[in-house]
Amino acid sequence: MNHVAINKKQNAMVVKQAGPLALIQDAGRFGVGHLGVTQGGAADWISFRWANWLLGNALNSAALEIVMGGGLSFETESEVRLALTGADLDAQLDGKPLAPNTSFKLMPGQCLVFRQPRQGLRAYLAFPGGLNAPEVLGSRACTAREQLGGLHEDGKPLKVGNRLTWKGTASAVRRIAEGQGPQMPASNCRLPIVLGSQIAAFSGRSLFQAFNQPWTVDNRADRMGVRLTGPALHGSLTGIISEGIPLGAVQVPPDGQPIVLMNDRQTIGGYPRLGALTPIACATLAQCLPGTKVWLTPICASQAQRQYRNQLASWD
Amino acid sequence: MNPISERRVETAAMDALMVRLFDTIDEANMAWVIAADQALRGAFGAALIDLVPSYTTLLVHYDCQQMNHAEALGLINKALSGLEPADTQAGELHDIPVWYDESVGPELPLVAKRAGLSVDELIQQHCNHDYCVFALGFAPGYGFMGLVDEAIATPRLKTPRRKVAAGSVGIADRQTAIYPLLSPGGWNILGRTNVPLFEYAKRGEPLFRPGDKVRFRAISRAEFEADGGDTTPMEERP
C-alpha cells in the first residue's frame, strides 16, 4: 500500500457543509477484478477527464465526484485554481453563479457551494495536480461498499471538516472550445449497447420491446447499478451460473426490469444479460436524473470502439 | 476428448469477451479454468485490463487501444488451443478456525433443523469436507466455495440482512463462504472466523485462489477470543 504523506500543515480546502454524496474518484481500479475488487472510478469519466484537462493534469488524477450538490460547500486556506465540469449543480462562488466547464480561482474567505441539479447529476471538481489520498490497489477511487479508497481508506464520502489537499500547481489554464466538452443528456437520449451475452435467451417480443420504446431511469440508481423501468422483459433463463460482469452490462433479473451495472458493480453475477452499454453510454447514463427517458440502441463492437477512440483523441 | 474443445467465446461488451468453457458447476472444471486463466494472462500481457474467472467462464477485458475485437478473439483461440489442465494438487489447503455459536451464527438452529441434525452434528458436517474455491467475487477476497453436502444445503434468507459481520461463515444452497468485511447479505450464517480475508485482498494477495481447498475447524469461544476474534453478536435478525 502506497501511503502518501499528507502534511497536516499544508494548506487545504475544507468541507464546511456536506451534501448527500461527494467522493474522491480517479479512473478506477483495474487488474483487480479477479480479487473480487470492483472497478470504481468516475461514473461520468468524460466529464472527469475534461476537469483534469482544464488544469493540465494527468487525465486520471484524483478529483471529486459531486452528486446532486445539496448544499455541499467549501472554503480554502490558500488560493487555488479548480476546474468544474459535468452536471450543472447550480454552483456558486460567494453567491455568484459559476460557468460550467471552466476553471476558476477560489480565494481564502470565499465560499464555494453546490446547490441542486439543474442539468445532469454528477459534477467533477479537479484540483491542481490531483487530490492527495492514499492509493489502494493502484487507485484512489472511493468505493463505499468495499470500504476502499478515499481520504481515510475507508471508502467514506466527504464529511464536514475534511481537509482536501492537492499535489501541485495547475500546469495549464485551458479552455474548452465551443461545441466541445461534456454534454449533459437530454430526455430521449440514446444509450448505445453492444449486444451479446445471453441475448439469444430472450423472447422475440422482449427483444423488440427492449430496443423500440423508451425506458425510464428509476430512482433506484447509484454507482453500482441503474434500474430502468418499462415493459417486463422475459426469456428462457431466470438465472445463470455467476460470471464476470463488464462495465455497462444490462442484466435482467426475474422481474424483467433491466439494471445497468455501473462502476461499483459486483465483479461476478448470475442474471441473464442483453449485452453492455458502451463506456460513452455509461457516462451519459451517469448524468441521467430519475425519470429521464432513454433508448437502448444497438451498436457493433467495432463502431463502438471507433467512437471510443475518437473520444479519447479529443484530449490529445 | 479435450473437455474444453466445445468452448465458446461470446461478446460481452465493447472491449470484453466471455470465454465459456463449461455449462455446469463441477470441481473438475477448475483445473481447466485455472489453466485458461494463466494462458490468457500470458497471451494478452499488457493488453489485458482485467481477467475475471468464475465457475465455468473467464471474462476477458482487453485494451481496445491496442487491439480490436477480432484480434482479441484470435488471441483467445490461439491461447486456448492445445491447453492442458492445471495441476489442481498445486492449490493450497487452508485451515480456517471457526467459532460456531448462535450469537454469531444465528442460522445454526435453522440449518440444523432443516437437515434433521443436532447443532453439533451440523458443525461436524460443515467441517467434514475440503471445499473447493470456485470463484472470487461479491466483495474483495470473498470466495465462493463448495459443494456442501446436500443434507445441509439451505436456500438464501428470504430477506437479506443489511449487515453481516466481517468473518461470518455462511451457507447458501450448496455453497459456503466467508464474508471478508461488514456487508449486506442473504446467506445462512453459522459462525465466525478471525481470518482477515479483506486485509489480504487489499494487499492484492488474496488468501484464497480459485482451485484452493478450504477446511473449516470448530474452535471454542476462548480460542476465538485468544486469537483476537470479535465476539459481538450479530445485531440484526432476518
Coordinates of C-alpha atoms in Angstrom, one line a residue:
Chain A
M1 CA 0.0 0.0 0.0
N2 CA 1.4 3.3 -1.0
H3 CA 0.7 5.8 1.8
V4 CA 1.0 9.4 0.6
A5 CA 2.4 11.6 3.2
I6 CA -0.2 14.2 3.9
N7 CA 1.3 17.2 5.6
K8 CA -1.2 18.4 8.2
K9 CA 0.1 21.9 7.9
Q10 CA -0.4 22.0 4.1
N11 CA -3.0 24.5 3.1
A12 CA -6.3 22.8 2.4
M13 CA -9.7 23.2 1.1
V14 CA -12.1 22.4 3.9
V15 CA -15.6 20.9 3.8
K16 CA -17.9 23.4 5.6
Q17 CA -21.1 21.5 4.8
A18 CA -21.5 18.0 3.4
G19 CA -24.0 17.3 0.7
P20 CA -25.6 13.9 0.0
L21 CA -22.6 12.4 -1.7
A22 CA -19.2 13.6 -2.7
L23 CA -16.5 11.1 -3.4
I24 CA -12.8 11.1 -4.4
Q25 CA -12.5 9.3 -7.7
D26 CA -9.9 8.7 -10.3
A27 CA -10.1 6.4 -13.4
G28 CA -10.8 3.4 -11.2
R29 CA -9.1 0.1 -10.2
F30 CA -8.0 -2.2 -13.0
G31 CA -6.4 -5.6 -13.0
V32 CA -8.1 -6.5 -9.6
G33 CA -11.4 -7.9 -10.7
H34 CA -10.1 -11.4 -10.1
L35 CA -9.7 -10.5 -6.4
G36 CA -13.4 -9.6 -6.2
V37 CA -12.5 -5.9 -6.1
T38 CA -14.8 -3.6 -8.1
Q39 CA -13.6 -1.1 -10.7
G40 CA -14.9 2.1 -9.1
G41 CA -13.8 5.4 -10.7
A42 CA -15.6 8.4 -12.1
A43 CA -19.0 7.4 -13.3
D44 CA -19.0 10.1 -16.0
W45 CA -15.4 9.5 -17.0
I46 CA -15.7 12.0 -19.9
S47 CA -16.6 15.0 -17.7
F48 CA -14.0 13.8 -15.1
R49 CA -11.3 13.8 -17.8
W50 CA -12.3 17.2 -19.0
A51 CA -11.9 18.6 -15.5
N52 CA -8.4 17.4 -15.3
W53 CA -7.6 18.5 -18.8
L54 CA -8.7 22.1 -17.9
L55 CA -5.9 22.2 -15.4
G56 CA -3.3 20.4 -17.4
N57 CA -3.4 17.5 -15.0
A58 CA -2.7 13.8 -15.9
L59 CA -6.2 12.8 -17.0
N60 CA -6.7 10.2 -14.3
S61 CA -5.7 12.5 -11.4
A62 CA -8.0 12.1 -8.4
A63 CA -10.8 14.6 -8.3
L64 CA -14.2 15.0 -6.6
E65 CA -17.4 13.4 -8.0
I66 CA -20.2 15.5 -6.6
V67 CA -23.7 14.1 -6.7
M68 CA -26.8 16.4 -6.5
G69 CA -24.9 19.1 -4.7
G70 CA -27.4 19.6 -1.8
G71 CA -25.5 22.4 -0.1
L72 CA -22.1 20.9 -0.2
S73 CA -19.7 23.8 0.5
F74 CA -16.0 24.5 0.8
E75 CA -13.6 27.2 1.9
T76 CA -10.0 27.3 1.2
E77 CA -6.9 28.3 3.2
S78 CA -4.9 29.4 0.2
E79 CA -5.6 30.5 -3.3
V80 CA -6.3 27.5 -5.6
R81 CA -7.3 27.1 -9.2
L82 CA -10.1 24.5 -9.6
A83 CA -11.9 23.1 -12.6
L84 CA -15.6 22.3 -12.7
T85 CA -17.2 20.1 -15.3
G86 CA -20.2 17.8 -15.8
A87 CA -23.6 18.5 -14.3
D88 CA -24.8 22.0 -13.6
L89 CA -25.4 21.7 -9.9
D90 CA -26.1 25.5 -9.5
A91 CA -22.6 26.0 -8.2
Q92 CA -21.9 29.4 -6.7
L93 CA -18.8 31.3 -5.6
D94 CA -19.8 33.8 -3.0
G95 CA -23.3 33.8 -4.3
K96 CA -22.3 34.3 -8.0
P97 CA -23.1 31.5 -10.4
L98 CA -20.0 29.6 -11.8
A99 CA -19.9 28.9 -15.5
P100 CA -19.8 25.2 -16.1
N101 CA -16.8 23.6 -17.9
T102 CA -14.2 26.1 -16.9
S103 CA -11.5 26.6 -14.3
F104 CA -11.7 29.4 -11.7
K105 CA -9.8 30.6 -8.7
L106 CA -11.0 30.1 -5.2
M107 CA -9.6 32.6 -2.7
P108 CA -9.4 32.4 1.1
G109 CA -12.5 33.8 2.6
Q110 CA -14.7 32.8 -0.4
C111 CA -17.3 30.2 -0.2
L112 CA -17.9 27.6 -2.9
V113 CA -21.3 25.9 -2.7
F114 CA -23.1 23.3 -4.8
R115 CA -26.9 23.7 -4.5
Q116 CA -29.0 21.5 -6.7
P117 CA -29.0 19.8 -10.1
R118 CA -30.3 21.9 -12.9
Q119 CA -28.9 19.7 -15.7
G120 CA -27.2 16.4 -15.1
L121 CA -26.5 14.7 -11.8
R122 CA -22.7 14.5 -11.2
A123 CA -20.3 17.4 -11.3
Y124 CA -16.5 16.9 -11.2
L125 CA -14.1 19.2 -9.4
A126 CA -10.5 18.9 -10.3
F127 CA -7.5 20.2 -8.2
P128 CA -4.0 21.3 -9.3
G129 CA -2.0 18.1 -9.9
G130 CA -4.9 16.0 -8.4
L131 CA -6.1 15.4 -4.9
N132 CA -3.9 13.8 -2.3
A133 CA -5.3 10.5 -1.0
P134 CA -3.7 7.1 -0.2
E135 CA -3.5 4.7 -3.1
V136 CA -5.1 1.3 -2.6
L137 CA -4.6 -1.4 -5.2
G138 CA -3.3 1.2 -7.7
S139 CA -6.2 3.7 -7.3
R140 CA -7.6 6.4 -5.1
A141 CA -11.1 5.7 -6.2
C142 CA -13.6 5.6 -3.3
T143 CA -15.9 2.6 -3.1
A144 CA -18.2 2.8 -0.2
R145 CA -19.4 -0.8 -0.2
E146 CA -15.9 -2.2 -0.3
Q147 CA -14.5 0.4 2.2
L148 CA -11.7 1.1 -0.1
G149 CA -10.1 4.5 -1.1
G150 CA -11.0 8.0 -0.1
L151 CA -9.2 10.3 2.3
H152 CA -9.0 7.7 5.1
E153 CA -9.0 4.5 3.1
D154 CA -12.5 3.6 4.3
G155 CA -14.5 4.4 1.2
K156 CA -16.4 7.1 3.0
P157 CA -17.8 10.2 1.3
L158 CA -16.7 13.7 2.2
K159 CA -17.9 15.0 5.6
V160 CA -17.8 18.3 7.4
G161 CA -14.3 19.2 8.4
N162 CA -12.5 17.0 5.9
R163 CA -9.3 18.8 4.6
L164 CA -8.6 18.3 0.9
T165 CA -5.0 18.9 -0.2
W166 CA -3.6 18.7 -3.7
K167 CA -0.4 17.7 -5.4
G168 CA 0.9 20.8 -7.1
T169 CA 0.0 23.9 -9.1
A170 CA -2.1 24.0 -12.2
S171 CA 0.3 23.3 -15.1
A172 CA -2.1 25.0 -17.6
V173 CA -5.1 27.1 -17.7
R174 CA -7.1 25.7 -20.6
R175 CA -10.4 26.5 -22.2
I176 CA -12.8 24.1 -23.8
A177 CA -13.6 25.1 -27.4
E178 CA -17.1 26.0 -28.3
G179 CA -19.2 22.8 -29.1
Q180 CA -16.6 20.5 -27.4
G181 CA -16.7 19.3 -23.8
P182 CA -19.1 17.2 -21.9
Q183 CA -22.8 17.2 -23.0
M184 CA -25.5 16.6 -20.4
P185 CA -28.1 14.2 -21.7
A186 CA -31.5 15.4 -22.8
S187 CA -34.6 13.3 -22.4
N188 CA -35.0 10.5 -25.0
C189 CA -31.2 10.3 -25.3
R190 CA -29.6 7.2 -26.9
L191 CA -27.6 4.7 -25.0
P192 CA -25.6 2.6 -27.4
I193 CA -25.4 -1.0 -26.4
V194 CA -23.2 -3.8 -27.7
L195 CA -25.4 -6.9 -27.9
G196 CA -24.2 -10.2 -26.5
S197 CA -24.0 -12.5 -23.5
Q198 CA -27.4 -14.2 -23.1
I199 CA -29.3 -12.1 -25.6
A200 CA -30.4 -15.2 -27.5
A201 CA -32.3 -16.4 -24.5
F202 CA -34.8 -13.5 -24.5
S203 CA -38.1 -13.8 -26.3
G204 CA -38.6 -12.1 -29.7
R205 CA -41.2 -9.9 -28.2
S206 CA -38.9 -8.8 -25.4
L207 CA -36.1 -8.1 -27.8
F208 CA -38.5 -5.9 -29.9
Q209 CA -39.6 -4.1 -26.7
A210 CA -36.0 -3.7 -25.5
F211 CA -34.9 -1.6 -28.5
N212 CA -38.1 0.0 -29.7
Q213 CA -39.5 2.0 -26.9
P214 CA -38.1 4.4 -24.3
W215 CA -37.0 3.2 -20.8
T216 CA -37.4 5.3 -17.7
V217 CA -34.4 5.8 -15.4
D218 CA -35.7 4.7 -12.0
N219 CA -34.8 6.4 -8.7
R220 CA -33.2 3.1 -7.6
A221 CA -29.9 4.2 -9.2
D222 CA -26.5 4.5 -7.7
R223 CA -22.8 3.9 -8.6
M224 CA -23.4 0.1 -8.5
G225 CA -26.4 0.0 -10.9
V226 CA -29.1 2.0 -12.6
R227 CA -32.5 0.3 -12.9
L228 CA -34.6 1.0 -15.9
T229 CA -38.4 0.6 -15.9
G230 CA -40.7 -0.3 -18.8
P231 CA -42.3 -3.4 -20.1
A232 CA -41.1 -6.6 -18.4
L233 CA -38.5 -8.5 -20.4
H234 CA -38.7 -12.3 -20.4
G235 CA -36.7 -15.2 -21.7
S236 CA -35.9 -18.8 -21.2
L237 CA -33.4 -18.1 -18.4
T238 CA -34.1 -16.7 -14.9
G239 CA -30.6 -17.2 -13.5
I240 CA -27.2 -18.3 -14.8
I241 CA -24.1 -19.6 -13.2
S242 CA -22.3 -16.5 -11.9
E243 CA -19.9 -15.0 -14.4
G244 CA -17.8 -11.9 -14.7
I245 CA -19.7 -8.6 -15.3
P246 CA -18.3 -5.9 -17.6
L247 CA -19.0 -2.2 -17.2
G248 CA -22.4 -1.3 -18.6
A249 CA -23.8 -4.8 -18.6
V250 CA -27.5 -4.8 -18.9
Q251 CA -28.8 -7.6 -16.7
V252 CA -32.4 -8.6 -16.4
P253 CA -33.5 -10.1 -13.1
P254 CA -36.7 -12.2 -12.8
D255 CA -38.9 -9.1 -12.5
G256 CA -38.0 -8.2 -16.1
Q257 CA -36.8 -4.7 -15.3
P258 CA -33.2 -4.2 -16.6
I259 CA -30.4 -3.0 -14.4
V260 CA -27.3 -1.3 -16.0
L261 CA -24.3 -2.3 -14.0
M262 CA -22.0 0.7 -13.4
N263 CA -18.6 1.4 -11.9
D264 CA -19.2 0.0 -8.4
R265 CA -20.9 -3.2 -9.7
Q266 CA -20.2 -6.6 -8.2
T267 CA -17.4 -8.4 -10.1
I268 CA -19.5 -11.5 -10.9
G269 CA -23.2 -12.1 -11.1
G270 CA -25.9 -14.5 -12.1
Y271 CA -28.6 -12.7 -14.1
P272 CA -29.0 -13.1 -17.9
R273 CA -27.9 -10.0 -19.9
L274 CA -28.8 -8.3 -23.1
G275 CA -25.2 -7.1 -23.6
A276 CA -23.4 -4.0 -22.3
L277 CA -23.7 -0.3 -22.8
T278 CA -20.6 1.3 -24.3
P279 CA -18.3 3.3 -21.9
I280 CA -19.6 6.5 -23.6
A281 CA -23.2 5.4 -22.9
C282 CA -22.3 4.7 -19.3
A283 CA -21.0 8.2 -18.9
T284 CA -24.3 9.5 -20.4
L285 CA -26.4 7.3 -18.1
A286 CA -24.4 8.5 -15.1
Q287 CA -25.8 12.0 -15.7
C288 CA -29.5 11.0 -16.1
L289 CA -31.8 12.0 -13.3
P290 CA -34.6 9.7 -12.3
G291 CA -37.5 10.0 -14.7
T292 CA -35.3 10.6 -17.8
K293 CA -36.4 8.6 -20.8
V294 CA -33.6 6.7 -22.5
W295 CA -33.4 4.4 -25.6
L296 CA -31.2 1.3 -25.8
T297 CA -29.7 1.5 -29.4
P298 CA -27.7 -1.5 -30.6
I299 CA -24.2 -0.8 -31.9
C300 CA -21.5 -3.2 -33.1
A301 CA -18.3 -3.5 -31.1
S302 CA -16.1 -2.1 -33.8
Q303 CA -18.1 1.0 -34.3
A304 CA -18.3 1.5 -30.5
Q305 CA -14.5 1.2 -30.4
R306 CA -14.1 3.8 -33.1
Q307 CA -16.3 6.2 -31.2
Y308 CA -14.4 5.5 -28.0
R309 CA -11.0 6.1 -29.7
N310 CA -12.4 9.4 -31.1
Q311 CA -13.5 10.5 -27.7
L312 CA -10.0 9.7 -26.3
A313 CA -8.4 11.6 -29.1
S314 CA -10.2 14.8 -28.0
W315 CA -7.8 15.1 -25.1
D316 CA -4.6 14.5 -27.2
Chain B
M1 CA -11.7 -35.7 -26.0
N2 CA -10.4 -32.4 -24.6
P3 CA -13.3 -31.2 -22.4
I4 CA -12.9 -27.6 -23.5
S5 CA -13.0 -28.2 -27.2
E6 CA -16.7 -27.2 -27.1
R7 CA -15.8 -23.8 -25.7
R8 CA -17.5 -20.7 -26.9
V9 CA -16.3 -17.1 -27.0
E10 CA -19.1 -14.5 -26.8
T11 CA -19.2 -10.8 -27.0
A12 CA -19.7 -9.4 -23.5
A13 CA -19.1 -5.7 -24.1
M14 CA -17.4 -3.3 -26.5
D15 CA -14.0 -4.4 -25.2
A16 CA -14.8 -7.6 -23.4
L17 CA -15.2 -11.2 -24.4
M18 CA -16.6 -14.1 -22.4
V19 CA -14.8 -17.4 -22.7
R20 CA -17.4 -20.1 -21.9
L21 CA -15.7 -23.4 -21.1
F22 CA -18.4 -25.4 -19.4
D23 CA -22.2 -25.3 -18.7
T24 CA -22.3 -26.9 -15.3
I25 CA -20.6 -26.4 -11.9
D26 CA -18.0 -29.1 -11.2
E27 CA -14.8 -29.2 -9.2
A28 CA -13.2 -31.0 -12.1
N29 CA -13.6 -27.8 -14.2
M30 CA -11.3 -25.8 -12.0
A31 CA -8.1 -27.4 -13.5
W32 CA -9.2 -26.0 -16.9
V33 CA -10.4 -22.6 -15.6
I34 CA -7.0 -22.1 -13.9
A35 CA -5.1 -23.2 -16.9
A36 CA -7.1 -20.9 -19.2
D37 CA -6.5 -18.0 -16.7
Q38 CA -2.8 -18.5 -16.9
A39 CA -2.7 -18.9 -20.7
L40 CA -4.9 -15.8 -21.3
R41 CA -2.8 -13.7 -19.0
G42 CA 0.3 -14.7 -20.8
A43 CA -1.2 -14.2 -24.3
F44 CA -2.6 -10.7 -23.6
G45 CA 0.2 -9.4 -21.5
A46 CA -0.1 -5.6 -21.2
A47 CA -3.2 -5.5 -23.4
L48 CA -5.2 -7.2 -20.6
I49 CA -7.1 -4.8 -18.5
D50 CA -8.9 -7.3 -16.3
L51 CA -9.5 -11.1 -16.3
V52 CA -12.3 -12.4 -14.1
P53 CA -12.5 -16.2 -13.9
S54 CA -15.6 -17.8 -12.5
Y55 CA -17.1 -21.3 -12.2
T56 CA -17.4 -22.0 -15.9
T57 CA -16.2 -18.8 -17.6
L58 CA -13.5 -16.2 -17.9
L59 CA -14.3 -12.6 -18.7
V60 CA -11.5 -11.0 -20.8
H61 CA -11.4 -7.2 -20.7
Y62 CA -8.8 -6.1 -23.2
D63 CA -7.4 -2.7 -24.1
C64 CA -9.2 -1.7 -27.3
Q65 CA -6.5 0.9 -28.0
Q66 CA -4.1 -2.0 -28.5
M67 CA -6.3 -4.4 -30.5
N68 CA -9.7 -4.8 -31.9
H69 CA -12.4 -7.4 -31.2
A70 CA -11.4 -9.8 -33.9
E71 CA -7.7 -9.7 -32.9
A72 CA -8.7 -10.3 -29.2
L73 CA -10.8 -13.3 -30.3
G74 CA -8.0 -14.7 -32.4
L75 CA -5.6 -14.3 -29.4
I76 CA -8.0 -16.2 -27.1
N77 CA -8.5 -19.0 -29.5
K78 CA -4.7 -19.3 -30.0
A79 CA -4.1 -19.2 -26.3
L80 CA -6.6 -22.0 -25.5
S81 CA -5.8 -24.4 -28.3
G82 CA -3.9 -27.3 -27.0
L83 CA -4.5 -26.2 -23.4
E84 CA -3.6 -28.8 -20.7
P85 CA -5.4 -28.8 -17.4
A86 CA -3.5 -27.2 -14.5
D87 CA -2.3 -29.3 -11.6
T88 CA -5.1 -29.0 -9.0
Q89 CA -2.9 -30.6 -6.4
A90 CA -0.9 -27.3 -6.6
G91 CA -3.7 -25.4 -4.9
E92 CA -3.3 -24.6 -1.2
L93 CA -5.3 -26.3 1.6
H94 CA -6.4 -23.6 4.1
D95 CA -7.3 -24.5 7.7
I96 CA -9.9 -22.0 8.8
P97 CA -10.8 -21.9 12.5
V98 CA -14.4 -21.0 13.1
W99 CA -16.3 -20.3 16.3
Y100 CA -19.7 -21.8 15.6
D101 CA -22.2 -20.2 18.0
E102 CA -25.7 -19.0 17.7
S103 CA -24.7 -15.5 18.9
V104 CA -22.5 -15.0 15.8
G105 CA -24.2 -17.7 13.7
P106 CA -27.9 -17.1 14.1
E107 CA -28.9 -19.7 11.5
L108 CA -27.2 -22.6 13.2
P109 CA -30.5 -23.9 14.7
L110 CA -32.5 -23.4 11.4
V111 CA -30.0 -25.1 9.2
A112 CA -29.6 -28.0 11.7
K113 CA -33.4 -28.4 12.0
R114 CA -33.9 -28.5 8.2
A115 CA -31.2 -31.2 7.9
G116 CA -32.6 -33.2 10.8
L117 CA -29.3 -32.8 12.7
S118 CA -28.3 -31.5 16.1
V119 CA -26.3 -28.3 16.0
D120 CA -23.2 -30.3 16.9
E121 CA -23.8 -32.7 14.1
L122 CA -24.3 -29.8 11.7
I123 CA -21.0 -28.3 12.7
Q124 CA -19.3 -31.6 12.3
Q125 CA -20.9 -32.0 8.8
H126 CA -19.7 -28.5 7.8
C127 CA -16.2 -29.2 8.9
N128 CA -16.1 -32.6 7.4
H129 CA -15.2 -31.7 3.8
D130 CA -12.5 -29.9 1.9
Y131 CA -14.3 -27.3 0.0
C132 CA -13.1 -26.1 -3.4
V133 CA -12.8 -22.4 -4.1
F134 CA -14.7 -21.9 -7.3
A135 CA -14.5 -18.1 -7.8
L136 CA -13.7 -14.8 -6.0
G137 CA -16.4 -12.1 -6.2
F138 CA -19.1 -10.2 -4.4
A139 CA -16.6 -8.5 -2.2
P140 CA -12.8 -8.2 -2.0
G141 CA -11.5 -11.6 -1.0
Y142 CA -14.9 -13.3 -0.9
G143 CA -14.5 -16.9 -2.2
F144 CA -17.4 -18.9 -3.4
M145 CA -16.8 -22.5 -2.1
G146 CA -18.5 -25.8 -2.4
L147 CA -20.1 -28.0 -2.6
V148 CA -21.6 -28.6 0.8
D149 CA -23.4 -31.8 1.5
E150 CA -26.9 -32.0 0.1
A151 CA -28.2 -32.7 3.6
I152 CA -27.2 -29.3 4.9
A153 CA -27.8 -27.2 1.8
T154 CA -30.1 -24.3 2.6
P155 CA -31.6 -21.6 0.4
R156 CA -30.7 -18.0 1.0
L157 CA -32.7 -16.0 3.5
K158 CA -35.9 -14.6 2.1
T159 CA -34.9 -11.1 3.3
P160 CA -31.2 -10.4 3.2
R161 CA -29.6 -8.9 6.3
R162 CA -28.5 -5.3 5.9
K163 CA -25.4 -6.0 7.9
V164 CA -23.5 -9.3 8.1
A165 CA -20.4 -9.0 10.3
A166 CA -16.9 -9.5 8.9
G167 CA -15.7 -13.1 9.2
S168 CA -19.2 -14.5 9.1
V169 CA -19.3 -18.1 7.7
G170 CA -22.4 -18.9 5.8
I171 CA -24.2 -21.4 3.5
A172 CA -26.4 -20.7 0.5
D173 CA -27.8 -23.7 -1.3
R174 CA -24.7 -26.0 -1.8
Q175 CA -22.2 -23.2 -1.4
T176 CA -20.3 -21.9 1.6
A177 CA -18.3 -18.7 2.1
I178 CA -16.8 -16.2 4.5
Y179 CA -17.8 -12.5 4.4
P180 CA -14.5 -10.6 4.3
L181 CA -16.0 -7.3 5.6
L182 CA -19.2 -6.0 7.0
S183 CA -21.7 -6.1 4.2
P184 CA -25.3 -6.8 3.3
G185 CA -26.0 -10.5 2.6
G186 CA -28.6 -13.2 2.5
W187 CA -26.6 -16.3 3.4
N188 CA -27.4 -18.5 6.4
I189 CA -24.7 -17.6 9.0
L190 CA -23.3 -20.5 11.1
G191 CA -20.3 -18.9 12.8
R192 CA -17.4 -16.5 12.6
T193 CA -13.7 -16.7 11.8
N194 CA -11.0 -14.2 12.6
V195 CA -9.0 -14.8 9.4
P196 CA -8.5 -11.3 7.8
L197 CA -9.6 -12.1 4.2
F198 CA -10.2 -8.4 3.4
E199 CA -6.7 -7.4 4.5
Y200 CA -5.1 -10.0 2.2
A201 CA -7.3 -8.8 -0.7
K202 CA -6.4 -5.2 -0.1
R203 CA -2.8 -6.0 -0.5
G204 CA -3.6 -7.7 -3.8
E205 CA -2.7 -11.1 -2.4
P206 CA -5.9 -12.9 -1.7
L207 CA -5.7 -15.8 0.8
F208 CA -8.0 -18.0 -1.3
R209 CA -7.4 -18.5 -5.0
P210 CA -9.6 -20.5 -7.4
G211 CA -8.8 -24.1 -7.1
D212 CA -7.6 -23.9 -3.5
K213 CA -9.2 -26.1 -0.8
V214 CA -10.7 -24.9 2.5
R215 CA -11.3 -26.9 5.6
F216 CA -13.2 -25.4 8.5
R217 CA -12.3 -26.3 12.0
A218 CA -14.5 -25.7 15.0
I219 CA -12.9 -23.7 17.9
S220 CA -14.2 -22.6 21.3
R221 CA -15.1 -19.1 22.3
A222 CA -11.9 -19.0 24.4
E223 CA -9.8 -19.9 21.4
F224 CA -11.6 -17.4 19.2
E225 CA -11.1 -14.7 21.7
A226 CA -7.5 -15.6 22.3
D227 CA -7.0 -15.1 18.6
G228 CA -8.4 -11.6 18.9
G229 CA -11.8 -12.6 17.4
D230 CA -14.7 -10.2 17.7
T231 CA -17.5 -11.8 19.8
T232 CA -20.0 -9.0 19.3
P233 CA -23.3 -10.8 18.5
M234 CA -24.9 -10.4 15.1
E235 CA -27.1 -7.4 15.5
E236 CA -29.9 -7.9 13.1
R237 CA -32.2 -10.9 12.8
P238 CA -33.6 -11.5 9.3

